[in-house]
Amino acid sequence: MKQVVRARHAIVGGEAVHDFAFVVEEDRIARAGEGAAIVAANPDLPCMDYGEDRLLAPGAVNGHSHCYQILLRGWADDWGFDKWRDDALYRIIPQLEPEELYWVALAAFVEMLGNGITTVVEFFYVNGAGTARLEKLVEAAIDCGIRLVVARAWMDASYAPPIFREDIASARRDTIALAEELRSAGILVCPAPHSLHAASPEMTRAAVDLARELGVPVHMHVAEARYEVEQVKARTGLTPIAYLDSLGVLGPHFVAVHAIWQTEEEKDLMGERGAALIHNPVTNQYLGDGIADLVGLRRRGVRIGLGTDCDLRPCIYDEMRAATFLQKTATLDGATLSARDAWLMGTRDCARAVGVEAGDFAAGCYADWCVIDRTHPSFHPWSHPVNQLVYVSDPGIVVETFVGARKVSDRRRAQRYGNERIGKELRKVAERLRLPLDHANAPA
Ligand SMILES: [Zn+2]
């Protein structure tokens, strides 16, 4: 299938462009450029033509998510990290049956599509009891049409719930099998040693070796909380990034998630080795993790993408806003990280960091885009569209989302999912897991 997509208003490479078009072949962009010229050069192709009331933006790329954490929303808030992890996360998630996981994942993915996210990296760690749960998550992504990258976690620490744990041989075997199985569906599978506290050095090395064999990135949580630095130092004599470098795992394929607590020397190391960072500023605030030094890391050439991590409200525009605000606050300089910088981190740069050809309207990229309503009350005609989306708008401004040139979300569809089947299934899951459903105080 070949077609032209044309828009009066678009965001291309982080810039506002008037009269823009691209040619789609199958699910990718073949050519892009000035709208009138592209249309004139392709007179026989059907043309999807967006008018003055619409703005075309590349789909946002979510570099790090745990979709099942939507079950913790609204009741496990305002806790310290240890209590949140032990009394909510590690208590609830291991109980999820595969079919329940399907509905939870579908709900989160549909919400992401509605918020303009077209690619998601799911860091999935319920792998200790076989492959059924992860298969259900993949099924949910395929059913709703979101572009999925599986960061398939490896975990062997004795403190972790048994359903998260496995040995190196089975993690390797299952990751290879999954990568082969999902290749034809275009789903990238990346080994993901969970963290330095949940994966042994042997397991971390083995996961990185496999990533090299498969030619894919490796994802790992690093230095999210300050205590991790002390823990790693006590065990190894080195700080986390320096220790990872001593294991020989730091390199252009390495995607560090969080990496908040770093010395200046470690930041140099990340830059020298060409490593990438996925920054999750909303979660970092929500859990009280800290503020990553994006400005310092960017100066050293570290590639940076954004993620929604605990999926409180999975919206990359929120993450862009939080990323700039935190840097402005930390450096006491309002000019330190611009809306455009943040926009690229949540689109093109994130796609590059996680190894997916997406996040921009350029030849070779997947044809993934979302349509913004320029007549929405929160859309101001005097605003630059990038600043508008990063600083002002609510995700309700996204009216349609396309993945691989196929419409996968619109307002009606989002409402239908929200109100009907998914809502009912989620309520059943909440009841079975005994999540708090009624927060009203008992009458005196
Ligand atoms: Zn995470």
Short mmCIF file of C-alpha atoms in Angstrom, two decimals, residues 33-410:
data_model
loop_
_atom_site.label_atom_id
_atom_site.label_comp_id
_atom_site.label_asym_id
_atom_site.label_seq_id
_atom_site.Cartn_x
_atom_site.Cartn_y
_atom_site.Cartn_z
CA GLY A 33 9.37 17.10 1.97
CA GLU A 34 7.37 20.13 0.92
CA GLY A 35 3.68 19.22 0.68
CA ALA A 36 2.84 20.68 -2.74
CA ALA A 37 5.96 19.14 -4.32
CA ILE A 38 5.37 15.65 -2.87
CA VAL A 39 1.73 15.70 -4.03
CA ALA A 40 2.70 16.92 -7.52
CA ALA A 41 5.33 14.18 -7.83
CA ASN A 42 2.85 11.46 -6.86
CA PRO A 43 -0.38 12.33 -8.70
CA ASP A 44 -1.67 8.76 -8.76
CA LEU A 45 -1.33 8.02 -5.06
CA PRO A 46 -4.22 8.44 -2.62
CA CYS A 47 -3.63 11.43 -0.34
CA MET A 48 -4.63 11.75 3.31
CA ASP A 49 -4.87 15.51 3.64
CA TYR A 50 -5.00 17.23 7.05
CA GLY A 51 -6.40 20.76 7.09
CA GLU A 52 -5.80 23.94 9.10
CA ASP A 53 -7.44 22.48 12.20
CA ARG A 54 -4.85 19.70 12.60
CA LEU A 55 -1.17 19.43 13.53
CA LEU A 56 0.82 16.31 12.64
CA ALA A 57 3.45 15.17 15.16
CA PRO A 58 5.68 12.10 15.11
CA GLY A 59 4.48 9.50 17.60
CA ALA A 60 6.18 9.75 20.98
CA VAL A 61 8.61 6.99 21.98
CA ASN A 62 8.33 5.62 25.49
CA GLY A 63 11.79 4.31 26.37
CA HIS A 64 10.89 2.59 29.64
CA SER A 65 7.62 1.29 31.08
CA HIS A 66 6.27 -1.33 33.46
CA CYS A 67 2.65 -1.42 32.29
CA TYR A 68 1.38 -3.60 35.16
CA GLN A 69 2.29 -0.89 37.66
CA ILE A 70 -0.96 0.89 36.71
CA LEU A 71 -2.49 -1.40 39.36
CA LEU A 72 -0.59 0.53 42.05
CA ARG A 73 -2.08 3.88 41.08
CA GLY A 74 -4.02 5.83 43.62
CA TRP A 75 -3.45 3.71 46.71
CA ALA A 76 0.28 2.92 47.01
CA ASP A 77 1.17 6.61 46.73
CA ASP A 78 3.07 8.76 49.20
CA TRP A 79 5.16 5.87 50.50
CA GLY A 80 8.92 5.57 50.76
CA PHE A 81 10.57 3.49 48.04
CA ASP A 82 11.12 0.35 50.17
CA LYS A 83 7.52 0.22 51.37
CA TRP A 84 6.22 0.92 47.85
CA ARG A 85 8.37 -1.89 46.44
CA ASP A 86 7.78 -4.47 49.18
CA ASP A 87 4.15 -3.81 50.19
CA ALA A 88 2.76 -2.89 46.78
CA LEU A 89 4.93 -3.88 43.82
CA TYR A 90 6.36 -7.18 45.09
CA ARG A 91 3.08 -8.16 46.75
CA ILE A 92 0.65 -7.44 43.91
CA ILE A 93 2.49 -8.11 40.64
CA PRO A 94 3.54 -11.74 41.39
CA GLN A 95 -0.14 -12.64 41.87
CA LEU A 96 -1.17 -11.63 38.35
CA GLU A 97 -2.42 -14.51 36.21
CA PRO A 98 -1.53 -14.43 32.50
CA GLU A 99 -5.07 -13.54 31.40
CA GLU A 100 -5.21 -10.71 33.94
CA LEU A 101 -1.88 -9.43 32.71
CA TYR A 102 -3.34 -9.25 29.21
CA TRP A 103 -6.08 -6.83 30.33
CA VAL A 104 -3.77 -4.73 32.46
CA ALA A 105 -1.27 -4.40 29.60
CA LEU A 106 -4.02 -3.63 27.09
CA ALA A 107 -5.41 -0.89 29.34
CA ALA A 108 -1.99 0.75 29.72
CA PHE A 109 -1.18 0.49 26.00
CA VAL A 110 -4.54 1.90 24.91
CA GLU A 111 -3.98 4.80 27.29
CA MET A 112 -0.51 5.39 25.80
CA LEU A 113 -1.86 5.38 22.24
CA GLY A 114 -4.50 7.89 23.30
CA ASN A 115 -1.70 10.11 24.65
CA GLY A 116 0.25 10.00 21.37
CA ILE A 117 2.76 7.27 22.30
CA THR A 118 3.37 4.93 19.34
CA THR A 119 6.38 2.90 20.59
CA VAL A 120 6.83 1.47 24.06
CA VAL A 121 9.76 -0.37 25.65
CA GLU A 122 8.28 -2.73 28.21
CA PHE A 123 10.82 -3.72 30.84
CA PHE A 124 9.22 -7.01 31.86
CA TYR A 125 10.34 -8.99 34.87
CA VAL A 126 7.70 -11.63 35.66
CA ASN A 127 9.68 -14.36 33.90
CA GLY A 128 10.39 -16.89 36.64
CA ALA A 129 7.29 -19.06 36.09
CA GLY A 130 7.50 -19.60 32.35
CA THR A 131 6.69 -17.50 29.33
CA ALA A 132 2.87 -17.29 29.53
CA ARG A 133 2.73 -13.83 31.11
CA LEU A 134 5.11 -12.19 28.69
CA GLU A 135 3.28 -13.82 25.78
CA LYS A 136 0.06 -12.22 27.02
CA LEU A 137 1.71 -8.81 27.16
CA VAL A 138 2.92 -9.25 23.57
CA GLU A 139 -0.59 -10.31 22.54
CA ALA A 140 -2.03 -7.15 24.11
CA ALA A 141 0.44 -4.96 22.19
CA ILE A 142 -0.36 -6.70 18.91
CA ASP A 143 -4.12 -6.46 19.54
CA CYS A 144 -4.10 -2.69 20.16
CA GLY A 145 -1.40 -1.95 17.55
CA ILE A 146 1.27 -0.22 19.67
CA ARG A 147 4.87 -0.76 18.53
CA LEU A 148 6.52 -2.90 21.20
CA VAL A 149 10.12 -3.41 22.28
CA VAL A 150 10.55 -6.08 24.94
CA ALA A 151 13.29 -5.38 27.47
CA ARG A 152 13.22 -8.94 28.79
CA ALA A 153 14.48 -8.75 32.38
CA TRP A 154 17.00 -11.15 33.91
CA MET A 155 16.92 -11.41 37.69
CA ASP A 156 18.61 -13.87 40.07
CA ALA A 157 18.86 -12.09 43.45
CA SER A 158 17.62 -14.13 46.38
CA TYR A 159 15.56 -11.22 47.79
CA ALA A 160 13.34 -11.00 44.70
CA PRO A 161 9.98 -12.83 44.62
CA PRO A 162 10.47 -16.37 43.18
CA ILE A 163 8.26 -15.56 40.18
CA PHE A 164 10.80 -12.92 39.10
CA ARG A 165 13.86 -15.15 39.52
CA GLU A 166 15.59 -17.56 37.16
CA ASP A 167 19.04 -18.91 36.43
CA ILE A 168 21.29 -17.66 33.66
CA ALA A 169 20.74 -20.68 31.41
CA SER A 170 16.96 -20.41 31.39
CA ALA A 171 16.99 -16.61 30.99
CA ARG A 172 19.29 -17.00 28.00
CA ARG A 173 17.29 -19.85 26.46
CA ASP A 174 13.92 -18.07 26.82
CA THR A 175 15.25 -14.72 25.58
CA ILE A 176 16.71 -16.32 22.44
CA ALA A 177 13.47 -18.22 21.78
CA LEU A 178 11.38 -15.07 22.25
CA ALA A 179 13.64 -13.00 19.98
CA GLU A 180 13.30 -15.63 17.23
CA GLU A 181 9.55 -15.95 17.69
CA LEU A 182 8.92 -12.18 17.57
CA ARG A 183 11.33 -11.26 14.78
CA SER A 184 8.73 -11.80 12.04
CA ALA A 185 6.28 -9.55 13.94
CA GLY A 186 8.93 -6.78 13.95
CA ILE A 187 9.18 -6.81 17.75
CA LEU A 188 12.67 -6.18 19.10
CA VAL A 189 13.67 -8.28 22.11
CA CYS A 190 16.52 -6.94 24.27
CA PRO A 191 18.13 -8.68 27.26
CA ALA A 192 17.69 -6.57 30.40
CA PRO A 193 19.68 -7.49 33.52
CA HIS A 194 17.34 -5.91 36.06
CA SER A 195 19.85 -3.91 38.12
CA LEU A 196 23.06 -4.33 40.07
CA HIS A 197 21.02 -5.29 43.13
CA ALA A 198 18.74 -7.83 41.38
CA ALA A 199 21.11 -9.43 38.87
CA SER A 200 24.48 -10.98 39.79
CA PRO A 201 27.64 -9.83 37.97
CA GLU A 202 27.68 -13.19 36.14
CA MET A 203 24.09 -12.73 35.01
CA THR A 204 24.75 -9.12 33.96
CA ARG A 205 27.73 -10.18 31.85
CA ALA A 206 25.79 -13.05 30.28
CA ALA A 207 22.88 -10.73 29.36
CA VAL A 208 25.26 -8.21 27.78
CA ASP A 209 27.02 -11.01 25.87
CA LEU A 210 23.68 -12.17 24.49
CA ALA A 211 22.73 -8.61 23.48
CA ARG A 212 25.99 -8.42 21.52
CA GLU A 213 25.28 -11.77 19.85
CA LEU A 214 21.79 -10.64 18.89
CA GLY A 215 22.98 -7.17 17.87
CA VAL A 216 20.42 -5.42 20.09
CA PRO A 217 20.67 -2.88 22.94
CA VAL A 218 20.78 -4.02 26.56
CA HIS A 219 18.61 -2.22 29.15
CA MET A 220 19.43 -1.99 32.86
CA HIS A 221 18.24 0.02 35.86
CA VAL A 222 21.27 1.84 37.27
CA ALA A 223 21.67 4.11 40.30
CA GLU A 224 18.00 5.01 40.67
CA ALA A 225 18.15 5.48 44.43
CA ARG A 226 21.06 6.93 46.34
CA TYR A 227 21.37 3.85 48.58
CA GLU A 228 22.34 1.77 45.54
CA VAL A 229 25.60 3.69 45.25
CA GLU A 230 26.56 2.83 48.85
CA GLN A 231 25.49 -0.78 48.33
CA VAL A 232 27.59 -1.26 45.19
CA LYS A 233 30.53 0.58 46.72
CA ALA A 234 30.45 -1.61 49.84
CA ARG A 235 30.37 -4.76 47.71
CA THR A 236 32.80 -3.84 44.94
CA GLY A 237 34.73 -0.75 46.02
CA LEU A 238 33.39 1.06 42.95
CA THR A 239 30.42 3.30 42.16
CA PRO A 240 27.74 1.72 39.86
CA ILE A 241 28.69 3.08 36.42
CA ALA A 242 32.40 2.61 37.16
CA TYR A 243 31.68 -0.94 38.29
CA LEU A 244 29.68 -1.70 35.13
CA ASP A 245 32.60 -0.38 33.11
CA SER A 246 34.97 -2.68 35.02
CA LEU A 247 32.72 -5.59 33.97
CA GLY A 248 33.18 -4.50 30.35
CA VAL A 249 29.47 -3.95 29.76
CA LEU A 250 29.40 -0.20 29.13
CA GLY A 251 29.27 0.68 25.42
CA PRO A 252 27.09 2.08 22.63
CA HIS A 253 24.61 -0.78 23.04
CA PHE A 254 24.15 -0.05 26.78
CA VAL A 255 20.93 1.73 27.81
CA ALA A 256 21.09 2.84 31.43
CA VAL A 257 17.68 3.50 32.98
CA HIS A 258 17.61 6.34 35.57
CA ALA A 259 21.38 6.71 36.27
CA ILE A 260 20.63 9.56 38.66
CA TRP A 261 23.45 9.12 41.16
CA GLN A 262 26.74 9.47 39.30
CA THR A 263 30.10 11.05 39.96
CA GLU A 264 31.57 13.46 37.41
CA GLU A 265 34.01 10.71 36.39
CA GLU A 266 31.13 8.30 35.75
CA LYS A 267 29.40 10.87 33.55
CA ASP A 268 32.66 11.14 31.57
CA LEU A 269 32.69 7.33 31.27
CA MET A 270 29.12 7.22 29.93
CA GLY A 271 30.07 9.81 27.31
CA GLU A 272 33.35 8.11 26.35
CA ARG A 273 31.74 4.68 26.00
CA GLY A 274 28.80 6.06 23.98
CA ALA A 275 26.18 4.72 26.40
CA ALA A 276 22.56 5.93 26.33
CA LEU A 277 20.25 7.01 29.16
CA ILE A 278 16.51 6.64 29.59
CA HIS A 279 15.33 9.39 31.90
CA ASN A 280 12.01 8.99 33.77
CA PRO A 281 11.49 12.38 35.40
CA VAL A 282 7.87 11.92 36.57
CA THR A 283 8.64 8.61 38.31
CA ASN A 284 11.92 10.00 39.66
CA GLN A 285 9.87 12.71 41.39
CA TYR A 286 6.99 10.45 42.42
CA LEU A 287 9.30 7.96 44.17
CA GLY A 288 11.65 10.62 45.51
CA ASP A 289 14.60 9.17 43.57
CA GLY A 290 16.43 12.37 42.70
CA ILE A 291 17.33 14.57 39.72
CA ALA A 292 19.57 13.21 36.97
CA ASP A 293 22.11 15.67 35.56
CA LEU A 294 20.79 15.80 31.98
CA VAL A 295 22.65 18.99 31.22
CA GLY A 296 26.00 17.49 32.25
CA LEU A 297 25.31 14.22 30.44
CA ARG A 298 24.24 15.95 27.23
CA ARG A 299 27.41 18.03 27.32
CA ARG A 300 29.35 14.76 27.29
CA GLY A 301 27.43 13.42 24.30
CA VAL A 302 25.30 10.88 26.19
CA ARG A 303 22.21 10.03 24.12
CA ILE A 304 19.03 10.60 26.15
CA GLY A 305 15.48 9.31 25.78
CA LEU A 306 12.42 9.54 28.03
CA GLY A 307 10.25 6.91 29.71
CA THR A 308 7.09 6.75 31.79
CA ASP A 309 8.44 3.97 34.09
CA CYS A 310 5.73 3.41 36.73
CA ASP A 311 3.03 4.67 34.33
CA LEU A 312 1.28 6.98 36.76
CA ARG A 313 -0.03 8.76 33.67
CA PRO A 314 1.83 7.36 30.67
CA CYS A 315 2.25 10.50 28.59
CA ILE A 316 5.59 11.51 27.08
CA TYR A 317 4.51 15.17 26.92
CA ASP A 318 4.35 15.05 30.75
CA GLU A 319 7.86 13.58 30.83
CA MET A 320 9.18 16.29 28.48
CA ARG A 321 7.71 18.99 30.73
CA ALA A 322 9.10 17.35 33.88
CA ALA A 323 12.53 16.93 32.26
CA THR A 324 12.88 20.62 31.47
CA PHE A 325 11.41 21.83 34.78
CA LEU A 326 13.72 19.63 36.85
CA GLN A 327 16.82 20.82 34.96
CA LYS A 328 15.76 24.46 35.24
CA THR A 329 15.25 23.99 38.97
CA ALA A 330 18.46 22.03 39.58
CA THR A 331 20.64 24.52 37.68
CA LEU A 332 18.65 27.65 38.69
CA ASP A 333 18.67 28.55 35.01
CA GLY A 334 15.48 28.78 32.97
CA ALA A 335 17.49 28.60 29.73
CA THR A 336 19.17 25.31 30.53
CA LEU A 337 17.05 22.75 28.67
CA SER A 338 14.58 23.90 26.01
CA ALA A 339 11.20 22.58 24.96
CA ARG A 340 12.80 21.50 21.68
CA ASP A 341 15.56 19.57 23.50
CA ALA A 342 12.92 17.76 25.54
CA TRP A 343 10.77 17.15 22.47
CA LEU A 344 13.63 15.39 20.67
CA MET A 345 14.37 13.30 23.79
CA GLY A 346 10.79 12.03 23.74
CA THR A 347 10.72 11.29 20.00
CA ARG A 348 13.71 10.94 17.65
CA ASP A 349 16.49 10.65 20.24
CA CYS A 350 14.62 8.08 22.29
CA ALA A 351 13.96 5.97 19.18
CA ARG A 352 17.67 6.03 18.34
CA ALA A 353 18.66 5.16 21.91
CA VAL A 354 16.44 2.07 21.97
CA GLY A 355 17.24 0.97 18.41
CA VAL A 356 13.94 1.64 16.62
CA GLU A 357 13.67 3.62 13.36
CA ALA A 358 10.91 5.96 14.50
CA GLY A 359 10.27 9.28 16.20
CA ASP A 360 10.59 11.54 13.15
CA PHE A 361 9.16 12.17 9.69
CA ALA A 362 12.26 11.09 7.78
CA ALA A 363 12.82 8.57 5.00
CA GLY A 364 13.30 5.08 6.46
CA CYS A 365 11.37 5.77 9.68
CA TYR A 366 8.21 3.88 10.54
CA ALA A 367 5.11 5.85 9.61
CA ASP A 368 4.02 6.46 13.22
CA TRP A 369 2.27 9.74 13.93
CA CYS A 370 -0.38 11.43 15.98
CA VAL A 371 -2.86 14.11 15.08
CA ILE A 372 -3.24 17.14 17.34
CA ASP A 373 -6.43 19.18 17.50
CA ARG A 374 -5.56 22.82 16.79
CA THR A 375 -9.10 23.86 17.73
CA HIS A 376 -8.75 22.43 21.26
CA PRO A 377 -9.32 25.11 23.93
CA SER A 378 -5.78 24.61 25.25
CA PHE A 379 -4.16 25.10 21.82
CA HIS A 380 -3.02 28.69 21.36
CA PRO A 381 -2.41 29.96 17.82
CA TRP A 382 0.39 32.21 19.04
CA SER A 383 2.37 29.33 20.62
CA HIS A 384 5.13 27.40 18.91
CA PRO A 385 3.63 23.90 18.52
CA VAL A 386 6.54 22.21 20.30
CA ASN A 387 6.36 24.59 23.28
CA GLN A 388 2.60 24.15 23.22
CA LEU A 389 2.81 20.37 23.58
CA VAL A 390 5.70 20.36 26.04
CA TYR A 391 4.51 23.13 28.37
CA VAL A 392 0.80 23.75 27.93
CA SER A 393 -1.37 20.99 26.57
CA ASP A 394 -3.17 18.17 28.19
CA PRO A 395 -2.99 14.75 26.43
CA GLY A 396 -6.68 15.21 25.45
CA ILE A 397 -5.36 17.32 22.59
CA VAL A 398 -4.34 14.11 20.70
CA VAL A 399 -7.28 13.04 18.51
CA GLU A 400 -5.86 10.18 16.44
CA THR A 401 -2.80 7.94 16.55
CA PHE A 402 -1.28 5.92 13.71
CA VAL A 403 1.30 3.14 13.93
CA GLY A 404 2.81 1.86 10.69
CA ALA A 405 0.31 4.09 8.82
CA ARG A 406 -2.61 2.25 10.44
CA LYS A 407 -5.04 4.13 12.66
CA VAL A 408 -4.89 2.48 16.07
CA SER A 409 -6.52 5.07 18.30
CA ASP A 410 -9.05 7.86 18.14
#
